[in-house]
Amino acid sequence: MYVRVISETLAPGEIDDRLGMPADESYALGSRRHPQAMPRAHNRWVRYARVPEPGARPEDLEQIVTGWGEPFARALGRLSDSGEAEVALVLVQNIEDLDDEMAVGIVLGAELISWLATARAYVDLDQHIFHECEESASK
């Protein structure tokens, strides 16, 4: 789970300054992943919600995001309201066992929803389902 800010006009350092918090990862407009790659079309600023134990569910990360505080959420909201950037909470979920009730679905708590509203952030859900399909016996 991470907060992502995308801007075509604000450089990552400017976003740091506006938010009062440094990015965990960022890249600038026109930069490239490698020399042959297309130049990036926007600036990107990311702050990760991390926990020490592997296999954490999105619900386990909510307290980290809300723990960044309301002043940070308000700064994100001002940035979003300015029209100079868009703000998203990105949830990445890898599902390996479709029968595991704890592996599927995401519940967002009221405190996180309130924080996201203050931050003017949308939710971007990126789910990867790793499932082996059985081949049909009839061909």
Short mmCIF file of N, CA and C in Angstrom, two decimals:
data_model
loop_
_atom_site.label_atom_id
_atom_site.label_comp_id
_atom_site.label_asym_id
_atom_site.label_seq_id
_atom_site.Cartn_x
_atom_site.Cartn_y
_atom_site.Cartn_z
N MET A 1 0.85 -1.17 0.00
CA MET A 1 0.00 0.00 0.00
C MET A 1 0.90 1.23 0.00
N TYR A 2 0.53 2.21 -0.82
CA TYR A 2 1.31 3.44 -0.83
C TYR A 2 0.47 4.62 -1.31
N VAL A 3 0.90 5.81 -0.92
CA VAL A 3 0.30 7.04 -1.41
C VAL A 3 1.14 7.48 -2.60
N ARG A 4 0.46 7.78 -3.70
CA ARG A 4 1.13 8.20 -4.92
C ARG A 4 0.62 9.58 -5.34
N VAL A 5 1.57 10.44 -5.68
CA VAL A 5 1.24 11.76 -6.21
C VAL A 5 1.82 11.83 -7.62
N ILE A 6 0.99 12.19 -8.57
CA ILE A 6 1.41 12.34 -9.96
C ILE A 6 1.19 13.79 -10.36
N SER A 7 2.21 14.39 -10.99
CA SER A 7 2.09 15.78 -11.44
C SER A 7 2.87 15.96 -12.74
N GLU A 8 2.31 16.75 -13.61
CA GLU A 8 3.03 17.11 -14.84
C GLU A 8 3.81 18.40 -14.67
N THR A 9 3.54 19.14 -13.58
CA THR A 9 4.18 20.45 -13.40
C THR A 9 5.09 20.56 -12.18
N LEU A 10 4.82 19.78 -11.13
CA LEU A 10 5.60 19.88 -9.90
C LEU A 10 6.67 18.79 -9.88
N ALA A 11 7.93 19.18 -9.72
CA ALA A 11 9.03 18.23 -9.60
C ALA A 11 8.93 17.52 -8.25
N PRO A 12 9.52 16.33 -8.11
CA PRO A 12 9.46 15.61 -6.83
C PRO A 12 9.92 16.44 -5.64
N GLY A 13 10.97 17.22 -5.77
CA GLY A 13 11.43 18.06 -4.66
C GLY A 13 10.40 19.10 -4.27
N GLU A 14 9.68 19.64 -5.24
CA GLU A 14 8.62 20.61 -4.95
C GLU A 14 7.47 19.92 -4.21
N ILE A 15 7.18 18.68 -4.59
CA ILE A 15 6.13 17.93 -3.90
C ILE A 15 6.56 17.67 -2.46
N ASP A 16 7.84 17.27 -2.25
CA ASP A 16 8.38 17.13 -0.88
C ASP A 16 8.10 18.39 -0.07
N ASP A 17 8.44 19.53 -0.64
CA ASP A 17 8.28 20.81 0.06
C ASP A 17 6.82 21.10 0.37
N ARG A 18 5.93 20.87 -0.59
CA ARG A 18 4.51 21.16 -0.39
C ARG A 18 3.88 20.23 0.64
N LEU A 19 4.38 19.00 0.71
CA LEU A 19 3.80 18.02 1.64
C LEU A 19 4.51 18.02 2.98
N GLY A 20 5.72 18.58 3.05
CA GLY A 20 6.47 18.58 4.29
C GLY A 20 6.95 17.19 4.68
N MET A 21 7.09 16.33 3.69
CA MET A 21 7.52 14.95 3.93
C MET A 21 8.27 14.47 2.69
N PRO A 22 9.43 13.85 2.88
CA PRO A 22 10.16 13.35 1.71
C PRO A 22 9.52 12.08 1.15
N ALA A 23 9.72 11.87 -0.13
CA ALA A 23 9.23 10.65 -0.78
C ALA A 23 10.12 9.48 -0.40
N ASP A 24 9.52 8.31 -0.39
CA ASP A 24 10.31 7.08 -0.28
C ASP A 24 10.91 6.74 -1.64
N GLU A 25 10.22 7.19 -2.69
CA GLU A 25 10.66 6.92 -4.06
C GLU A 25 10.04 7.99 -4.95
N SER A 26 10.78 8.44 -5.91
CA SER A 26 10.23 9.42 -6.85
C SER A 26 11.00 9.35 -8.16
N TYR A 27 10.39 9.91 -9.19
CA TYR A 27 11.10 10.12 -10.45
C TYR A 27 10.56 11.36 -11.11
N ALA A 28 11.37 11.91 -12.00
CA ALA A 28 11.05 13.19 -12.62
C ALA A 28 10.59 13.02 -14.07
N LEU A 29 9.81 13.97 -14.49
CA LEU A 29 9.36 14.08 -15.87
C LEU A 29 10.58 14.01 -16.78
N GLY A 30 10.50 13.20 -17.81
CA GLY A 30 11.59 13.09 -18.78
C GLY A 30 12.67 12.09 -18.42
N SER A 31 12.68 11.62 -17.16
CA SER A 31 13.68 10.61 -16.79
C SER A 31 13.31 9.29 -17.47
N ARG A 32 14.28 8.37 -17.45
CA ARG A 32 14.07 7.07 -18.10
C ARG A 32 14.46 5.95 -17.15
N ARG A 33 13.75 4.83 -17.27
CA ARG A 33 14.10 3.64 -16.48
C ARG A 33 15.45 3.09 -16.91
N HIS A 34 15.69 3.11 -18.21
CA HIS A 34 16.96 2.70 -18.79
C HIS A 34 17.11 3.50 -20.09
N PRO A 35 18.32 3.58 -20.64
CA PRO A 35 18.56 4.47 -21.79
C PRO A 35 17.62 4.28 -22.98
N GLN A 36 17.16 3.06 -23.21
CA GLN A 36 16.29 2.81 -24.37
C GLN A 36 14.81 3.06 -24.09
N ALA A 37 14.45 3.29 -22.84
CA ALA A 37 13.04 3.49 -22.47
C ALA A 37 12.55 4.86 -22.90
N MET A 38 11.24 4.94 -23.07
CA MET A 38 10.61 6.22 -23.38
C MET A 38 10.74 7.13 -22.16
N PRO A 39 10.90 8.44 -22.37
CA PRO A 39 10.94 9.37 -21.23
C PRO A 39 9.60 9.35 -20.48
N ARG A 40 9.69 9.46 -19.19
CA ARG A 40 8.47 9.46 -18.37
C ARG A 40 7.66 10.72 -18.65
N ALA A 41 6.35 10.56 -18.64
CA ALA A 41 5.44 11.64 -19.02
C ALA A 41 4.98 12.49 -17.85
N HIS A 42 5.44 12.17 -16.64
CA HIS A 42 5.01 12.94 -15.46
C HIS A 42 6.02 12.74 -14.34
N ASN A 43 5.86 13.55 -13.30
CA ASN A 43 6.62 13.40 -12.06
C ASN A 43 5.82 12.48 -11.15
N ARG A 44 6.53 11.65 -10.40
CA ARG A 44 5.87 10.70 -9.50
C ARG A 44 6.54 10.75 -8.13
N TRP A 45 5.70 10.81 -7.09
CA TRP A 45 6.14 10.87 -5.70
C TRP A 45 5.41 9.76 -4.95
N VAL A 46 6.14 8.94 -4.18
CA VAL A 46 5.53 7.79 -3.50
C VAL A 46 5.97 7.73 -2.05
N ARG A 47 5.02 7.42 -1.16
CA ARG A 47 5.29 7.17 0.26
C ARG A 47 4.67 5.80 0.59
N TYR A 48 5.51 4.84 1.00
CA TYR A 48 5.07 3.47 1.26
C TYR A 48 4.61 3.26 2.69
N ALA A 49 3.55 2.47 2.84
CA ALA A 49 3.11 1.98 4.15
C ALA A 49 3.68 0.58 4.26
N ARG A 50 4.58 0.38 5.19
CA ARG A 50 5.26 -0.91 5.32
C ARG A 50 5.12 -1.45 6.74
N VAL A 51 5.07 -2.78 6.81
CA VAL A 51 5.11 -3.46 8.11
C VAL A 51 6.22 -4.50 8.04
N PRO A 52 6.81 -4.82 9.20
CA PRO A 52 7.96 -5.73 9.18
C PRO A 52 7.64 -7.17 8.81
N GLU A 53 6.43 -7.63 9.11
CA GLU A 53 6.11 -9.03 8.84
C GLU A 53 5.56 -9.20 7.42
N PRO A 54 5.98 -10.28 6.75
CA PRO A 54 5.48 -10.54 5.40
C PRO A 54 4.02 -10.98 5.43
N GLY A 55 3.34 -10.83 4.32
CA GLY A 55 1.96 -11.29 4.22
C GLY A 55 0.94 -10.38 4.84
N ALA A 56 1.29 -9.14 5.09
CA ALA A 56 0.33 -8.20 5.70
C ALA A 56 -0.82 -7.95 4.73
N ARG A 57 -1.99 -7.82 5.28
CA ARG A 57 -3.17 -7.47 4.49
C ARG A 57 -3.30 -5.95 4.47
N PRO A 58 -4.02 -5.41 3.49
CA PRO A 58 -4.21 -3.96 3.46
C PRO A 58 -4.75 -3.39 4.77
N GLU A 59 -5.62 -4.14 5.42
CA GLU A 59 -6.18 -3.67 6.69
C GLU A 59 -5.10 -3.47 7.75
N ASP A 60 -4.02 -4.26 7.65
CA ASP A 60 -2.91 -4.15 8.60
C ASP A 60 -2.11 -2.87 8.40
N LEU A 61 -2.25 -2.26 7.23
CA LEU A 61 -1.46 -1.08 6.89
C LEU A 61 -2.20 0.23 7.13
N GLU A 62 -3.49 0.15 7.41
CA GLU A 62 -4.29 1.36 7.58
C GLU A 62 -3.74 2.28 8.66
N GLN A 63 -3.33 1.71 9.80
CA GLN A 63 -2.84 2.54 10.90
C GLN A 63 -1.57 3.28 10.52
N ILE A 64 -0.79 2.71 9.63
CA ILE A 64 0.43 3.40 9.18
C ILE A 64 0.03 4.64 8.39
N VAL A 65 -0.89 4.49 7.44
CA VAL A 65 -1.32 5.62 6.62
C VAL A 65 -1.98 6.69 7.48
N THR A 66 -2.93 6.31 8.31
CA THR A 66 -3.60 7.32 9.13
C THR A 66 -2.63 7.90 10.16
N GLY A 67 -1.62 7.13 10.54
CA GLY A 67 -0.60 7.61 11.47
C GLY A 67 0.29 8.70 10.90
N TRP A 68 0.29 8.85 9.58
CA TRP A 68 1.04 9.95 8.96
C TRP A 68 0.40 11.29 9.33
N GLY A 69 -0.82 11.23 9.82
CA GLY A 69 -1.47 12.39 10.41
C GLY A 69 -2.36 13.20 9.50
N GLU A 70 -3.23 13.94 10.16
CA GLU A 70 -4.17 14.81 9.45
C GLU A 70 -3.47 15.98 8.75
N PRO A 71 -2.41 16.57 9.33
CA PRO A 71 -1.73 17.65 8.60
C PRO A 71 -1.19 17.19 7.23
N PHE A 72 -0.65 15.97 7.18
CA PHE A 72 -0.17 15.43 5.90
C PHE A 72 -1.35 15.21 4.95
N ALA A 73 -2.45 14.66 5.47
CA ALA A 73 -3.64 14.46 4.63
C ALA A 73 -4.15 15.80 4.09
N ARG A 74 -4.15 16.84 4.94
CA ARG A 74 -4.60 18.16 4.47
C ARG A 74 -3.66 18.71 3.40
N ALA A 75 -2.34 18.50 3.56
CA ALA A 75 -1.38 18.95 2.54
C ALA A 75 -1.63 18.23 1.22
N LEU A 76 -1.91 16.93 1.28
CA LEU A 76 -2.24 16.20 0.06
C LEU A 76 -3.52 16.76 -0.57
N GLY A 77 -4.51 17.04 0.27
CA GLY A 77 -5.77 17.60 -0.23
C GLY A 77 -5.58 18.95 -0.90
N ARG A 78 -4.73 19.80 -0.31
CA ARG A 78 -4.46 21.10 -0.93
C ARG A 78 -3.77 20.92 -2.28
N LEU A 79 -2.86 19.98 -2.35
CA LEU A 79 -2.16 19.70 -3.59
C LEU A 79 -3.14 19.20 -4.65
N SER A 80 -4.01 18.29 -4.27
CA SER A 80 -5.01 17.78 -5.19
C SER A 80 -5.98 18.88 -5.63
N ASP A 81 -6.46 19.67 -4.67
CA ASP A 81 -7.40 20.76 -4.98
C ASP A 81 -6.78 21.82 -5.88
N SER A 82 -5.46 21.96 -5.84
CA SER A 82 -4.79 22.97 -6.67
C SER A 82 -4.85 22.63 -8.15
N GLY A 83 -5.12 21.38 -8.46
CA GLY A 83 -5.14 20.94 -9.85
C GLY A 83 -3.75 20.65 -10.41
N GLU A 84 -2.74 20.80 -9.58
CA GLU A 84 -1.37 20.57 -10.03
C GLU A 84 -0.93 19.11 -9.88
N ALA A 85 -1.75 18.31 -9.21
CA ALA A 85 -1.37 16.91 -8.98
C ALA A 85 -2.62 16.09 -8.70
N GLU A 86 -2.48 14.79 -8.88
CA GLU A 86 -3.53 13.87 -8.45
C GLU A 86 -2.94 12.97 -7.38
N VAL A 87 -3.80 12.59 -6.44
CA VAL A 87 -3.36 11.82 -5.27
C VAL A 87 -4.16 10.52 -5.24
N ALA A 88 -3.44 9.42 -4.99
CA ALA A 88 -4.10 8.12 -4.91
C ALA A 88 -3.51 7.30 -3.77
N LEU A 89 -4.34 6.46 -3.18
CA LEU A 89 -3.87 5.41 -2.30
C LEU A 89 -3.88 4.16 -3.16
N VAL A 90 -2.72 3.57 -3.37
CA VAL A 90 -2.59 2.40 -4.21
C VAL A 90 -2.48 1.16 -3.34
N LEU A 91 -3.37 0.21 -3.58
CA LEU A 91 -3.34 -1.06 -2.87
C LEU A 91 -2.96 -2.14 -3.87
N VAL A 92 -1.89 -2.86 -3.57
CA VAL A 92 -1.44 -3.95 -4.43
C VAL A 92 -1.67 -5.24 -3.67
N GLN A 93 -2.43 -6.15 -4.28
CA GLN A 93 -2.77 -7.40 -3.61
C GLN A 93 -2.45 -8.57 -4.53
N ASN A 94 -1.63 -9.50 -4.04
CA ASN A 94 -1.33 -10.73 -4.76
C ASN A 94 -2.17 -11.84 -4.15
N ILE A 95 -2.98 -12.47 -4.98
CA ILE A 95 -3.87 -13.55 -4.51
C ILE A 95 -3.38 -14.85 -5.13
N GLU A 96 -2.99 -15.78 -4.26
CA GLU A 96 -2.48 -17.06 -4.74
C GLU A 96 -3.44 -18.21 -4.48
N ASP A 97 -4.31 -18.07 -3.49
CA ASP A 97 -5.26 -19.13 -3.15
C ASP A 97 -6.66 -18.53 -3.14
N LEU A 98 -7.42 -18.83 -4.19
CA LEU A 98 -8.77 -18.27 -4.30
C LEU A 98 -9.73 -18.83 -3.24
N ASP A 99 -9.37 -19.94 -2.64
CA ASP A 99 -10.23 -20.54 -1.60
C ASP A 99 -9.94 -19.99 -0.21
N ASP A 100 -8.87 -19.24 -0.06
CA ASP A 100 -8.51 -18.65 1.23
C ASP A 100 -9.32 -17.37 1.43
N GLU A 101 -10.27 -17.41 2.36
CA GLU A 101 -11.14 -16.26 2.60
C GLU A 101 -10.36 -15.02 3.02
N MET A 102 -9.21 -15.20 3.66
CA MET A 102 -8.41 -14.06 4.10
C MET A 102 -7.57 -13.47 2.97
N ALA A 103 -7.48 -14.17 1.85
CA ALA A 103 -6.64 -13.70 0.74
C ALA A 103 -7.40 -12.83 -0.25
N VAL A 104 -8.71 -12.90 -0.22
CA VAL A 104 -9.49 -12.14 -1.20
C VAL A 104 -10.31 -11.07 -0.50
N GLY A 105 -10.57 -10.01 -1.22
CA GLY A 105 -11.37 -8.92 -0.69
C GLY A 105 -10.55 -7.97 0.16
N ILE A 106 -10.99 -6.74 0.19
CA ILE A 106 -10.32 -5.70 0.97
C ILE A 106 -11.39 -4.88 1.67
N VAL A 107 -11.16 -4.62 2.93
CA VAL A 107 -12.07 -3.79 3.71
C VAL A 107 -11.29 -2.54 4.13
N LEU A 108 -11.85 -1.38 3.83
CA LEU A 108 -11.23 -0.13 4.25
C LEU A 108 -12.04 0.44 5.41
N GLY A 109 -11.35 0.71 6.50
CA GLY A 109 -12.01 1.20 7.70
C GLY A 109 -12.44 2.66 7.59
N ALA A 110 -13.33 3.05 8.47
CA ALA A 110 -13.88 4.41 8.47
C ALA A 110 -12.80 5.47 8.68
N GLU A 111 -11.83 5.19 9.55
CA GLU A 111 -10.77 6.18 9.80
C GLU A 111 -9.93 6.41 8.54
N LEU A 112 -9.63 5.34 7.80
CA LEU A 112 -8.88 5.48 6.56
C LEU A 112 -9.70 6.22 5.50
N ILE A 113 -10.97 5.90 5.41
CA ILE A 113 -11.85 6.58 4.43
C ILE A 113 -11.89 8.07 4.73
N SER A 114 -11.99 8.43 6.00
CA SER A 114 -11.99 9.84 6.39
C SER A 114 -10.66 10.50 6.02
N TRP A 115 -9.54 9.81 6.28
CA TRP A 115 -8.21 10.33 5.94
C TRP A 115 -8.10 10.55 4.43
N LEU A 116 -8.60 9.58 3.65
CA LEU A 116 -8.56 9.69 2.19
C LEU A 116 -9.41 10.86 1.69
N ALA A 117 -10.54 11.09 2.33
CA ALA A 117 -11.39 12.23 1.95
C ALA A 117 -10.66 13.54 2.21
N THR A 118 -9.99 13.64 3.34
CA THR A 118 -9.21 14.84 3.65
C THR A 118 -8.08 15.02 2.64
N ALA A 119 -7.46 13.90 2.24
CA ALA A 119 -6.35 13.94 1.28
C ALA A 119 -6.82 14.11 -0.16
N ARG A 120 -8.12 14.06 -0.39
CA ARG A 120 -8.69 14.15 -1.74
C ARG A 120 -8.07 13.07 -2.65
N ALA A 121 -7.91 11.88 -2.07
CA ALA A 121 -7.25 10.78 -2.76
C ALA A 121 -8.27 9.74 -3.23
N TYR A 122 -8.03 9.22 -4.41
CA TYR A 122 -8.84 8.10 -4.88
C TYR A 122 -8.10 6.81 -4.55
N VAL A 123 -8.80 5.69 -4.63
CA VAL A 123 -8.20 4.39 -4.36
C VAL A 123 -7.95 3.70 -5.70
N ASP A 124 -6.72 3.23 -5.87
CA ASP A 124 -6.30 2.50 -7.06
C ASP A 124 -5.97 1.09 -6.60
N LEU A 125 -6.79 0.12 -6.97
CA LEU A 125 -6.62 -1.25 -6.54
C LEU A 125 -5.97 -2.06 -7.65
N ASP A 126 -4.83 -2.64 -7.35
CA ASP A 126 -4.06 -3.43 -8.32
C ASP A 126 -3.98 -4.86 -7.79
N GLN A 127 -4.85 -5.74 -8.32
CA GLN A 127 -4.89 -7.12 -7.85
C GLN A 127 -4.25 -8.04 -8.88
N HIS A 128 -3.43 -8.95 -8.39
CA HIS A 128 -2.78 -9.95 -9.23
C HIS A 128 -3.25 -11.31 -8.73
N ILE A 129 -3.91 -12.06 -9.59
CA ILE A 129 -4.40 -13.38 -9.21
C ILE A 129 -3.51 -14.42 -9.86
N PHE A 130 -2.85 -15.20 -9.03
CA PHE A 130 -1.98 -16.28 -9.49
C PHE A 130 -2.74 -17.58 -9.27
N HIS A 131 -3.28 -18.12 -10.36
CA HIS A 131 -4.14 -19.29 -10.26
C HIS A 131 -3.83 -20.24 -11.40
N GLU A 132 -3.63 -21.49 -11.07
CA GLU A 132 -3.38 -22.49 -12.10
C GLU A 132 -4.73 -23.07 -12.51
N CYS A 133 -5.05 -22.94 -13.77
CA CYS A 133 -6.31 -23.48 -14.30
C CYS A 133 -6.09 -24.93 -14.68
N GLU A 134 -7.06 -25.75 -14.36
CA GLU A 134 -6.98 -27.15 -14.76
C GLU A 134 -7.35 -27.26 -16.24
N GLU A 135 -6.57 -28.07 -16.95
CA GLU A 135 -6.87 -28.27 -18.36
C GLU A 135 -8.09 -29.17 -18.49
N SER A 136 -8.88 -28.89 -19.46
CA SER A 136 -10.07 -29.68 -19.72
C SER A 136 -9.66 -31.08 -20.18
N ALA A 137 -10.35 -32.10 -19.67
CA ALA A 137 -10.04 -33.48 -20.04
C ALA A 137 -10.45 -33.79 -21.46
N SER A 138 -11.45 -33.08 -21.95
CA SER A 138 -11.90 -33.34 -23.33
C SER A 138 -11.23 -32.35 -24.27
N LYS A 139 -10.69 -32.88 -25.34
CA LYS A 139 -10.03 -32.03 -26.34
C LYS A 139 -10.66 -32.19 -27.67
#
